[in-house]
Each structure stands twice: as C-alpha cells, then as structure tokens.
PDB file of C-alpha atoms in Angstrom:
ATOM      1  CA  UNK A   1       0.000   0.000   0.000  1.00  0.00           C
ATOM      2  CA  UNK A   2       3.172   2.175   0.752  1.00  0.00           C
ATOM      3  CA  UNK A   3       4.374   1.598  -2.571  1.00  0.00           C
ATOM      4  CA  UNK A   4       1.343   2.435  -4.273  1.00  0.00           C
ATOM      5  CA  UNK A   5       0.719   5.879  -2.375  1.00  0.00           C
ATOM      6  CA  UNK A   6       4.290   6.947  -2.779  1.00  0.00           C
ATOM      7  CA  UNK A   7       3.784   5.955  -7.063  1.00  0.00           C
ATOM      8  CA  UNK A   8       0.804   8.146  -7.293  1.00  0.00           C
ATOM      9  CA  UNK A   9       2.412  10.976  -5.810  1.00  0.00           C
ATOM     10  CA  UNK A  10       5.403  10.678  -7.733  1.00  0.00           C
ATOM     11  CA  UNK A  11       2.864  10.297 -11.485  1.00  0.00           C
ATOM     12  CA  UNK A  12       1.361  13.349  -9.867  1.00  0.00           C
ATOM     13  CA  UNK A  13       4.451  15.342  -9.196  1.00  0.00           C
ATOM     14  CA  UNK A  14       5.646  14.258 -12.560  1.00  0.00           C
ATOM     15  CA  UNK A  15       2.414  15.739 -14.038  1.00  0.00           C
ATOM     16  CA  UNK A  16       2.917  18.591 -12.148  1.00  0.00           C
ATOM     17  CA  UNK A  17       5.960  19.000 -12.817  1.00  0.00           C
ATOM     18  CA  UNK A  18       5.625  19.116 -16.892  1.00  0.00           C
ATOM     19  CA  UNK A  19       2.643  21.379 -16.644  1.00  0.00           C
ATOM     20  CA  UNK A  20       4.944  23.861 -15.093  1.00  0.00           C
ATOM     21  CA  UNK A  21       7.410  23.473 -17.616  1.00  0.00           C
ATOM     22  CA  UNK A  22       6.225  23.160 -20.976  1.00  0.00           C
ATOM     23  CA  UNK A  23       3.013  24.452 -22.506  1.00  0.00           C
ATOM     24  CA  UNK A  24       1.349  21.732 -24.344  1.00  0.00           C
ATOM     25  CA  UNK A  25       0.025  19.916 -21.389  1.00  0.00           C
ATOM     26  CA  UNK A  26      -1.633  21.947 -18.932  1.00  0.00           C
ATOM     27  CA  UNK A  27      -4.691  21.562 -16.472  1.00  0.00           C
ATOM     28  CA  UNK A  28      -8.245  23.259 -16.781  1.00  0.00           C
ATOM     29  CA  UNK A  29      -8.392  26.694 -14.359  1.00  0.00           C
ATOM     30  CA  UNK A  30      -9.059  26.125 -11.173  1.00  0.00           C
ATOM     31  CA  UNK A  31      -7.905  22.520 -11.098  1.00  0.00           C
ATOM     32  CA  UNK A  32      -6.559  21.538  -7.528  1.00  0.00           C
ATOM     33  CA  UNK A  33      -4.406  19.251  -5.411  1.00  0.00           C
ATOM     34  CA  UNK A  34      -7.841  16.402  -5.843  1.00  0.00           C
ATOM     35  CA  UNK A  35      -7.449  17.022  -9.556  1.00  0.00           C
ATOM     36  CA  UNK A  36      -3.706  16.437  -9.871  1.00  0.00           C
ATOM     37  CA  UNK A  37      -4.212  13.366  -7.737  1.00  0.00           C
ATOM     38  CA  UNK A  38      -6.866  12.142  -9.864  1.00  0.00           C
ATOM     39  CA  UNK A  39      -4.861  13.171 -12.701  1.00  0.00           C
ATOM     40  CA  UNK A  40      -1.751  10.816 -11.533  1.00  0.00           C
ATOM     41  CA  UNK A  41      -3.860   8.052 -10.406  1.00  0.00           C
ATOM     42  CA  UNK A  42      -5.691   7.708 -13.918  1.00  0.00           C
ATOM     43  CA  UNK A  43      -1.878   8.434 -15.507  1.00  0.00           C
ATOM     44  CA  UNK A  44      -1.100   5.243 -13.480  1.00  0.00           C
ATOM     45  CA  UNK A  45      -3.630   2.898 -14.210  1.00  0.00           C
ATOM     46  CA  UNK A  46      -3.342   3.523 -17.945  1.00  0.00           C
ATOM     47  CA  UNK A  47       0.242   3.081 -18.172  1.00  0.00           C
ATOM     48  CA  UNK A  48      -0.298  -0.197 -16.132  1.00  0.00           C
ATOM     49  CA  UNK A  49      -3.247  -1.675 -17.512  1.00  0.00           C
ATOM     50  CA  UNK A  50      -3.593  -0.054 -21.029  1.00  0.00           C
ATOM     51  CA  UNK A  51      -0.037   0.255 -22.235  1.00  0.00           C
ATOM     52  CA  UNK A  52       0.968  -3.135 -22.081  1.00  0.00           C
ATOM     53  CA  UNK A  53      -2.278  -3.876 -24.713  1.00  0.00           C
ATOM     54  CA  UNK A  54      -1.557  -0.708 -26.800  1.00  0.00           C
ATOM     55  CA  UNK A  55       2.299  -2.145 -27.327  1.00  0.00           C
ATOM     56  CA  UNK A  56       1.027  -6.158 -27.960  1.00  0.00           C
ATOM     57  CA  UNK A  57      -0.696  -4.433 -30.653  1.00  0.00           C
ATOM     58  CA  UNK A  58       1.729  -1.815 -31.865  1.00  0.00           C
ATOM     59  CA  UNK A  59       4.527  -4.765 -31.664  1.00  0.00           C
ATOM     60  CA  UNK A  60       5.119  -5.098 -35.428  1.00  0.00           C
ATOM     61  CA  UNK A  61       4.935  -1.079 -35.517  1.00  0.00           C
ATOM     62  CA  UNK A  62       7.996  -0.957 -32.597  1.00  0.00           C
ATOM     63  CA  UNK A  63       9.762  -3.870 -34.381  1.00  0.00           C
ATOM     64  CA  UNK A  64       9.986  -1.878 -37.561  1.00  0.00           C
ATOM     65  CA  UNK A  65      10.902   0.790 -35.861  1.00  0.00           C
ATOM     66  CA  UNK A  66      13.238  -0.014 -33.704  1.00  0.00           C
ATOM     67  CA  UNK A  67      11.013   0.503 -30.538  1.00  0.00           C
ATOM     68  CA  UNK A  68      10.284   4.537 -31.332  1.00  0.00           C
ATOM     69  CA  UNK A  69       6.659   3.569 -31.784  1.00  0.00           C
ATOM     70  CA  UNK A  70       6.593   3.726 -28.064  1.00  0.00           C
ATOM     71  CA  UNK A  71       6.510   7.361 -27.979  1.00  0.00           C
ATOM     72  CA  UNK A  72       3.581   7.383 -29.927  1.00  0.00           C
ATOM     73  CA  UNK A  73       1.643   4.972 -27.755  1.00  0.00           C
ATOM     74  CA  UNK A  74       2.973   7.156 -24.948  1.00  0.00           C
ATOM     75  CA  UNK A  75       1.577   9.862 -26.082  1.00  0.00           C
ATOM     76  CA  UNK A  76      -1.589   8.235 -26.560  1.00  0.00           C
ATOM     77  CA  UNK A  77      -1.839   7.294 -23.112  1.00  0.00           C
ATOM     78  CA  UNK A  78      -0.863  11.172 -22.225  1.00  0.00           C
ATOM     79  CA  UNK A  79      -4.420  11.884 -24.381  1.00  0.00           C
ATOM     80  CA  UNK A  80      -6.439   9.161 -22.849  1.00  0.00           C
ATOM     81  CA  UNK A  81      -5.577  10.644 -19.613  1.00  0.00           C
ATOM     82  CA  UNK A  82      -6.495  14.364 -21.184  1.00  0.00           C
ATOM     83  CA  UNK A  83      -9.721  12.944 -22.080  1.00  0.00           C
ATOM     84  CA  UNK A  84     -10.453  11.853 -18.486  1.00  0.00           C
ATOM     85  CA  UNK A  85      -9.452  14.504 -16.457  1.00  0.00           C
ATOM     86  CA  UNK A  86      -8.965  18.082 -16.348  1.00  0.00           C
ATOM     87  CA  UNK A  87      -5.848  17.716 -17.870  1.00  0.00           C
ATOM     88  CA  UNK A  88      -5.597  19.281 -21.273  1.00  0.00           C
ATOM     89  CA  UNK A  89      -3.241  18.803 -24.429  1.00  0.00           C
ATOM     90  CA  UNK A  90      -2.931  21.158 -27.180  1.00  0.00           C
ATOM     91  CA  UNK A  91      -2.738  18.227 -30.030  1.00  0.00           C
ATOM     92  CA  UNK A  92      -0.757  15.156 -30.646  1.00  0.00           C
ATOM     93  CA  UNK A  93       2.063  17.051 -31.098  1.00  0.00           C
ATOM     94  CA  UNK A  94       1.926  18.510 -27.580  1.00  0.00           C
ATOM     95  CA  UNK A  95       0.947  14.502 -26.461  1.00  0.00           C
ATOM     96  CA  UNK A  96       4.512  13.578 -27.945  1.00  0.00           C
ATOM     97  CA  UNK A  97       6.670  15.923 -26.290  1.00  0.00           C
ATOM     98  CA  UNK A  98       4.506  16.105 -22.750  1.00  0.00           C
ATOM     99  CA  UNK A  99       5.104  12.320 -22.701  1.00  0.00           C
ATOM    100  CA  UNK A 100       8.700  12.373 -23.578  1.00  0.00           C
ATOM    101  CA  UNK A 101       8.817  14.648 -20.545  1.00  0.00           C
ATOM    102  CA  UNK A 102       6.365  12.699 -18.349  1.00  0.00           C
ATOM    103  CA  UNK A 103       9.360  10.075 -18.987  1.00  0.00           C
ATOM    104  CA  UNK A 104      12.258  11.587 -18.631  1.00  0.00           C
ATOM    105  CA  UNK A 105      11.008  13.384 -15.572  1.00  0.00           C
ATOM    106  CA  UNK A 106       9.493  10.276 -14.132  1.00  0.00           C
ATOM    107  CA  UNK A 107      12.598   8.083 -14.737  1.00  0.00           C
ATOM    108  CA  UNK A 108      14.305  11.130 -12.321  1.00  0.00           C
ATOM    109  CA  UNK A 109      12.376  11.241  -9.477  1.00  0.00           C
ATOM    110  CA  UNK A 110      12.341   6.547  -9.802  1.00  0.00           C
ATOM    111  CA  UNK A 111      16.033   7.541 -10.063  1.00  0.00           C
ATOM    112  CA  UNK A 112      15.681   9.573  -6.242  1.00  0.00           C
ATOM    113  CA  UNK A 113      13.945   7.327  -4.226  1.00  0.00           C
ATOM    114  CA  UNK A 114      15.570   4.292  -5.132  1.00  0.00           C
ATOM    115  CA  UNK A 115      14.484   0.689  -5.892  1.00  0.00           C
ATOM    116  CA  UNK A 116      11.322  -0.124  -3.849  1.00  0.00           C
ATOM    117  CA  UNK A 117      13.541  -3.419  -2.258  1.00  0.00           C
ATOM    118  CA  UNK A 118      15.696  -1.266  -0.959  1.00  0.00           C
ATOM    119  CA  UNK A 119      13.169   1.047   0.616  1.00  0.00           C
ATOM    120  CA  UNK A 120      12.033  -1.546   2.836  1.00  0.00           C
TER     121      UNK A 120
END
C-alpha cells in the first residue's frame, strides 16, 4: 500500500511538474491538489493496464521501428488521460513531447527514491 501511495504521488508530481514546464500539457483553471491526484492516479492505471495492450498491438509497428513507436503509444496514453481529467493537451504534437517529458522526468524522481527493495 506504501508503494502504491508513494507511485501516485510521484505520477502526480511528474504531471505537475511538466505542466509547469512546458506548454502543451496543462490543467483546466481552477484545477486543484484532488485534480492532480486524480490526474496521476488515472496516468497510473493507464500506463499499467492499457499500455501493455496498446504495445502487444503496436509490436510489429515498434519492431519496424526499432522501438520509437513507443513514444507514440505514450503519447496516446498522455491523451487518454487528457480525455479523463482536467488535464488538457494542445494536439498530438503537444501529447509527444509532454510524454517524452512525463518520462524523462518520471525516470528522475524513480532515479531519487531508489528501488522499492531497498526502501524496505
């Protein structure tokens, strides 16, 4: 249960965070802490339960090329989440680069609290 609380803060930091710093993703005015949270937790559950699907059926897509289909399903996960929250995107364009953010930015803050064994 730890481990779950602490990943849904750190999607909705991550969120946060790439709101703050680029323009294409961005929430609705007056969106709050519940809608970040919200936010994450959706951002979560599609990467776990949707993602894996979207890249089974992508696979010959990422085989040809090379495995940089994955931003694209990336990026639609960034607009499924837009779609269900107050998150907004300004087109698949901004999708693309908010998720190559969302990545980057989430592979930091994995890269700061360490390995959940060793958080134990």
């Amino acid at each position: 249960m730890r481990d779950f609380l602490l990943r849904l803060l750190l999607n909705t930091l991550a969120l946060w965070i790439v709101t703050q710093v680029y323009g294409g993703l961005f929430f609705a005015r007056g969106s709050g802490l519940g809608e970040y949270l919200v936010a994450g937790l959706i951002f979560g559950l599609a990467n776990a339960l949707l993602k894996p699907v979207l890249l089974l059926l992508t696979l010959p897509f990422n085989v040809l090329t090379l495995g940089l289909f994955t931003l694209v399903v990336n990026a639609v996960i960034v607009l499924v989440v837009a779609s269900l929250t107050p998150l907004e995107v300004r087109g698949f364009g901004g999708a693309l680069v908010g998720a190559i953010l969302l990545s980057v930015i989430s592979f930091g803050l994995n890269l700061l609290i360490g390995p959940s064994n060793q958080r134990k």
